[in-house]
mmCIF file of C-alpha atoms in Angstrom:
data_model
loop_
_atom_site.group_PDB
_atom_site.id
_atom_site.type_symbol
_atom_site.label_atom_id
_atom_site.label_comp_id
_atom_site.label_asym_id
_atom_site.label_seq_id
_atom_site.Cartn_x
_atom_site.Cartn_y
_atom_site.Cartn_z
ATOM 1 C CA MET A 321 20.052 0.211 -29.762
ATOM 2 C CA PRO A 322 19.698 2.662 -26.866
ATOM 3 C CA ASP A 323 16.173 3.727 -25.884
ATOM 4 C CA ALA A 324 16.981 7.347 -26.797
ATOM 5 C CA GLU A 325 17.120 6.391 -30.485
ATOM 6 C CA LEU A 326 13.532 5.105 -30.498
ATOM 7 C CA ASP A 327 10.974 7.857 -30.817
ATOM 8 C CA ARG A 328 7.296 7.708 -29.873
ATOM 9 C CA THR A 329 6.259 6.525 -33.341
ATOM 10 C CA ASP A 330 8.842 3.712 -33.374
ATOM 11 C CA ARG A 331 7.467 2.532 -30.027
ATOM 12 C CA GLN A 332 3.891 2.696 -31.296
ATOM 13 C CA ILE A 333 4.851 0.605 -34.316
ATOM 14 C CA LEU A 334 6.605 -1.996 -32.162
ATOM 15 C CA ARG A 335 3.670 -2.210 -29.732
ATOM 16 C CA ALA A 336 1.178 -2.589 -32.594
ATOM 17 C CA LEU A 337 3.225 -5.292 -34.324
ATOM 18 C CA GLN A 338 3.603 -7.217 -31.062
ATOM 19 C CA ARG A 339 -0.188 -7.322 -30.750
ATOM 20 C CA ASP A 340 -0.788 -8.273 -34.399
ATOM 21 C CA ALA A 341 2.074 -8.665 -36.864
ATOM 22 C CA SER A 342 -0.358 -9.613 -39.632
ATOM 23 C CA VAL A 343 -1.695 -6.046 -39.788
ATOM 24 C CA SER A 344 -1.268 -4.519 -43.228
ATOM 25 C CA ASN A 345 1.134 -1.653 -43.668
ATOM 26 C CA VAL A 346 -1.770 0.645 -44.576
ATOM 27 C CA ALA A 347 -3.658 -0.260 -41.374
ATOM 28 C CA LEU A 348 -0.483 0.082 -39.317
ATOM 29 C CA SER A 349 0.265 3.480 -40.830
ATOM 30 C CA ARG A 350 -3.226 4.667 -39.830
ATOM 31 C CA LYS A 351 -2.720 3.426 -36.247
ATOM 32 C CA VAL A 352 0.517 5.387 -35.874
ATOM 33 C CA ASN A 353 -0.476 8.464 -37.915
ATOM 34 C CA LEU A 354 2.046 8.070 -40.741
ATOM 35 C CA SER A 355 1.785 7.756 -44.483
ATOM 36 C CA ALA A 356 2.030 4.162 -45.711
ATOM 37 C CA PRO A 357 5.472 4.681 -47.359
ATOM 38 C CA ALA A 358 6.883 6.375 -44.222
ATOM 39 C CA CYS A 359 5.522 3.577 -42.029
ATOM 40 C CA LEU A 360 7.053 0.908 -44.283
ATOM 41 C CA ARG A 361 10.431 2.676 -44.141
ATOM 42 C CA ARG A 362 10.267 2.745 -40.340
ATOM 43 C CA VAL A 363 9.376 -0.948 -40.113
ATOM 44 C CA ASP A 364 12.231 -1.798 -42.491
ATOM 45 C CA ARG A 365 14.595 0.316 -40.370
ATOM 46 C CA LEU A 366 13.453 -1.440 -37.173
ATOM 47 C CA LYS A 367 14.128 -4.789 -38.868
ATOM 48 C CA LYS A 368 17.589 -3.710 -40.025
ATOM 49 C CA LEU A 369 18.413 -2.522 -36.515
ATOM 50 C CA GLY A 370 17.498 -5.977 -35.198
ATOM 51 C CA LEU A 371 14.584 -4.757 -33.083
ATOM 52 C CA ILE A 372 12.191 -6.913 -35.101
ATOM 53 C CA GLN A 373 13.762 -10.369 -35.258
ATOM 54 C CA ASP A 374 11.012 -12.449 -36.822
ATOM 55 C CA ILE A 375 7.369 -12.264 -37.759
ATOM 56 C CA VAL A 376 5.594 -15.466 -36.773
ATOM 57 C CA ALA A 377 2.182 -16.996 -36.144
ATOM 58 C CA LEU A 378 1.491 -18.055 -32.562
ATOM 59 C CA LEU A 379 -0.179 -21.447 -32.672
ATOM 60 C CA ASN A 380 -2.682 -22.939 -30.236
ATOM 61 C CA PRO A 381 -0.753 -25.657 -28.339
ATOM 62 C CA ARG A 382 -3.891 -27.545 -27.227
ATOM 63 C CA ALA A 383 -5.253 -27.690 -30.750
ATOM 64 C CA LEU A 384 -1.953 -29.235 -31.876
ATOM 65 C CA ASP A 385 -1.650 -31.857 -29.092
ATOM 66 C CA ALA A 386 0.963 -29.891 -27.156
ATOM 67 C CA GLY A 387 -1.215 -28.668 -24.291
ATOM 68 C CA MET A 388 1.032 -29.833 -21.453
ATOM 69 C CA VAL A 389 3.889 -27.552 -20.519
ATOM 70 C CA VAL A 390 6.803 -28.949 -18.531
ATOM 71 C CA MET A 391 9.562 -26.869 -16.988
ATOM 72 C CA ILE A 392 12.742 -28.879 -16.597
ATOM 73 C CA GLY A 393 15.782 -28.143 -14.480
ATOM 74 C CA VAL A 394 18.966 -29.823 -15.717
ATOM 75 C CA VAL A 395 22.228 -30.292 -13.843
ATOM 76 C CA LEU A 396 25.298 -31.356 -15.798
ATOM 77 C CA ASP A 397 27.922 -33.688 -14.366
ATOM 78 C CA ARG A 398 30.764 -31.283 -15.274
ATOM 79 C CA SER A 399 30.973 -27.514 -15.654
ATOM 80 C CA THR A 400 33.325 -27.345 -18.603
ATOM 81 C CA PRO A 401 32.956 -25.423 -21.843
ATOM 82 C CA GLU A 402 32.950 -28.738 -23.723
ATOM 83 C CA SER A 403 30.135 -30.268 -21.656
ATOM 84 C CA PHE A 404 28.035 -27.102 -21.955
ATOM 85 C CA ALA A 405 28.605 -26.986 -25.729
ATOM 86 C CA ALA A 406 27.693 -30.665 -26.172
ATOM 87 C CA PHE A 407 24.500 -30.244 -24.143
ATOM 88 C CA GLU A 408 23.503 -27.059 -25.962
ATOM 89 C CA LYS A 409 23.956 -28.684 -29.347
ATOM 90 C CA ALA A 410 21.956 -31.770 -28.357
ATOM 91 C CA VAL A 411 19.087 -29.912 -26.667
ATOM 92 C CA THR A 412 18.128 -28.292 -29.991
ATOM 93 C CA GLN A 413 16.978 -31.756 -31.115
ATOM 94 C CA VAL A 414 14.669 -32.457 -28.146
ATOM 95 C CA SER A 415 11.066 -32.868 -29.335
ATOM 96 C CA GLY A 416 8.816 -30.061 -28.150
ATOM 97 C CA CYS A 417 11.604 -28.031 -26.543
ATOM 98 C CA MET A 418 10.466 -24.423 -26.817
ATOM 99 C CA GLU A 419 13.196 -22.740 -24.770
ATOM 100 C CA CYS A 420 16.439 -23.577 -23.018
ATOM 101 C CA HIS A 421 18.304 -21.153 -20.765
ATOM 102 C CA VAL A 422 21.611 -21.255 -18.913
ATOM 103 C CA ILE A 423 20.709 -20.183 -15.389
ATOM 104 C CA THR A 424 22.204 -19.514 -11.983
ATOM 105 C CA GLY A 425 21.378 -21.435 -8.851
ATOM 106 C CA GLU A 426 20.533 -25.093 -8.326
ATOM 107 C CA PHE A 427 20.390 -25.997 -12.028
ATOM 108 C CA ASP A 428 22.676 -25.357 -14.981
ATOM 109 C CA TYR A 429 19.817 -25.137 -17.495
ATOM 110 C CA PHE A 430 16.096 -24.587 -17.467
ATOM 111 C CA MET A 431 14.054 -25.934 -20.352
ATOM 112 C CA ILE A 432 10.446 -25.318 -21.376
ATOM 113 C CA VAL A 433 8.982 -28.317 -23.185
ATOM 114 C CA ARG A 434 5.521 -28.778 -24.671
ATOM 115 C CA THR A 435 4.027 -32.225 -25.052
ATOM 116 C CA ARG A 436 0.610 -33.870 -25.316
ATOM 117 C CA ASP A 437 0.215 -35.459 -21.865
ATOM 118 C CA ASN A 438 1.939 -37.357 -19.034
ATOM 119 C CA GLU A 439 2.460 -40.451 -21.141
ATOM 120 C CA SER A 440 4.122 -38.564 -23.983
ATOM 121 C CA PHE A 441 6.307 -36.685 -21.486
ATOM 122 C CA ASN A 442 7.360 -39.956 -19.834
ATOM 123 C CA ARG A 443 8.392 -41.261 -23.256
ATOM 124 C CA LEU A 444 10.287 -38.042 -24.041
ATOM 125 C CA HIS A 445 12.015 -38.227 -20.649
ATOM 126 C CA ALA A 446 13.100 -41.844 -21.132
ATOM 127 C CA GLU A 447 14.037 -41.621 -24.807
ATOM 128 C CA GLN A 448 15.589 -38.150 -25.069
ATOM 129 C CA LEU A 449 16.160 -36.194 -21.861
ATOM 130 C CA LEU A 450 18.063 -38.909 -20.010
ATOM 131 C CA HIS A 451 20.340 -39.373 -23.039
ATOM 132 C CA LEU A 452 21.418 -35.753 -23.366
ATOM 133 C CA PRO A 453 25.213 -35.515 -23.035
ATOM 134 C CA GLY A 454 26.611 -34.757 -19.614
ATOM 135 C CA VAL A 455 23.303 -34.820 -17.759
ATOM 136 C CA ARG A 456 23.585 -35.741 -14.084
ATOM 137 C CA GLN A 457 20.084 -34.750 -12.948
ATOM 138 C CA VAL A 458 16.747 -33.843 -14.541
ATOM 139 C CA ARG A 459 13.934 -32.360 -12.436
ATOM 140 C CA SER A 460 10.536 -31.856 -14.056
ATOM 141 C CA PHE A 461 7.768 -29.493 -13.068
ATOM 142 C CA MET A 462 4.392 -30.038 -14.770
ATOM 143 C CA GLY A 463 2.316 -26.964 -15.429
ATOM 144 C CA LEU A 464 -1.160 -27.283 -13.898
ATOM 145 C CA LYS A 465 -2.680 -24.007 -15.078
ATOM 146 C CA GLN A 466 -1.342 -21.249 -17.299
ATOM 147 C CA VAL A 467 -1.773 -17.941 -15.513
ATOM 148 C CA LEU A 468 0.144 -15.740 -17.949
ATOM 149 C CA SER A 469 1.929 -16.248 -21.227
ATOM 150 C CA THR A 470 2.897 -13.399 -23.489
ATOM 151 C CA THR A 471 5.325 -12.670 -26.259
ATOM 152 C CA GLN A 472 4.950 -8.900 -25.811
ATOM 153 C CA LEU A 473 7.930 -7.019 -24.398
ATOM 154 C CA PRO A 474 7.296 -3.815 -22.448
ATOM 155 C CA ILE A 475 8.058 -0.919 -24.758
#
């Protein structure tokens, strides 16, 4: 949807929901100066347009034994549609894999994995990552300190 089709109120709604999607429709309508029914219609429209994909709870990784973040560069042994498809299907089953991106440069893929600690990552590496189809090389980068993490898009 082109930016021109989003008005100021749509943007306010999207910004507010990015900060707290658990806000009630009545509270949201007050924040954006709309009646509750008009606000609900706008939110429904934004969902139908695909601008709001999901409404989720963001969990505390440390509290759930997933405090270590590992960024992983993967190089495949072949650059064929079949090898990419096989890898992409298999990577969805990797424990703790939060994201996987096809990228340019030195690696074919970049993965973000969350795990408990070094020992659990070593086990994941040996039992899952090295057995992904078509993998020639895996390079891991352990996160030492989280400087920024957000789910909010600039609107």
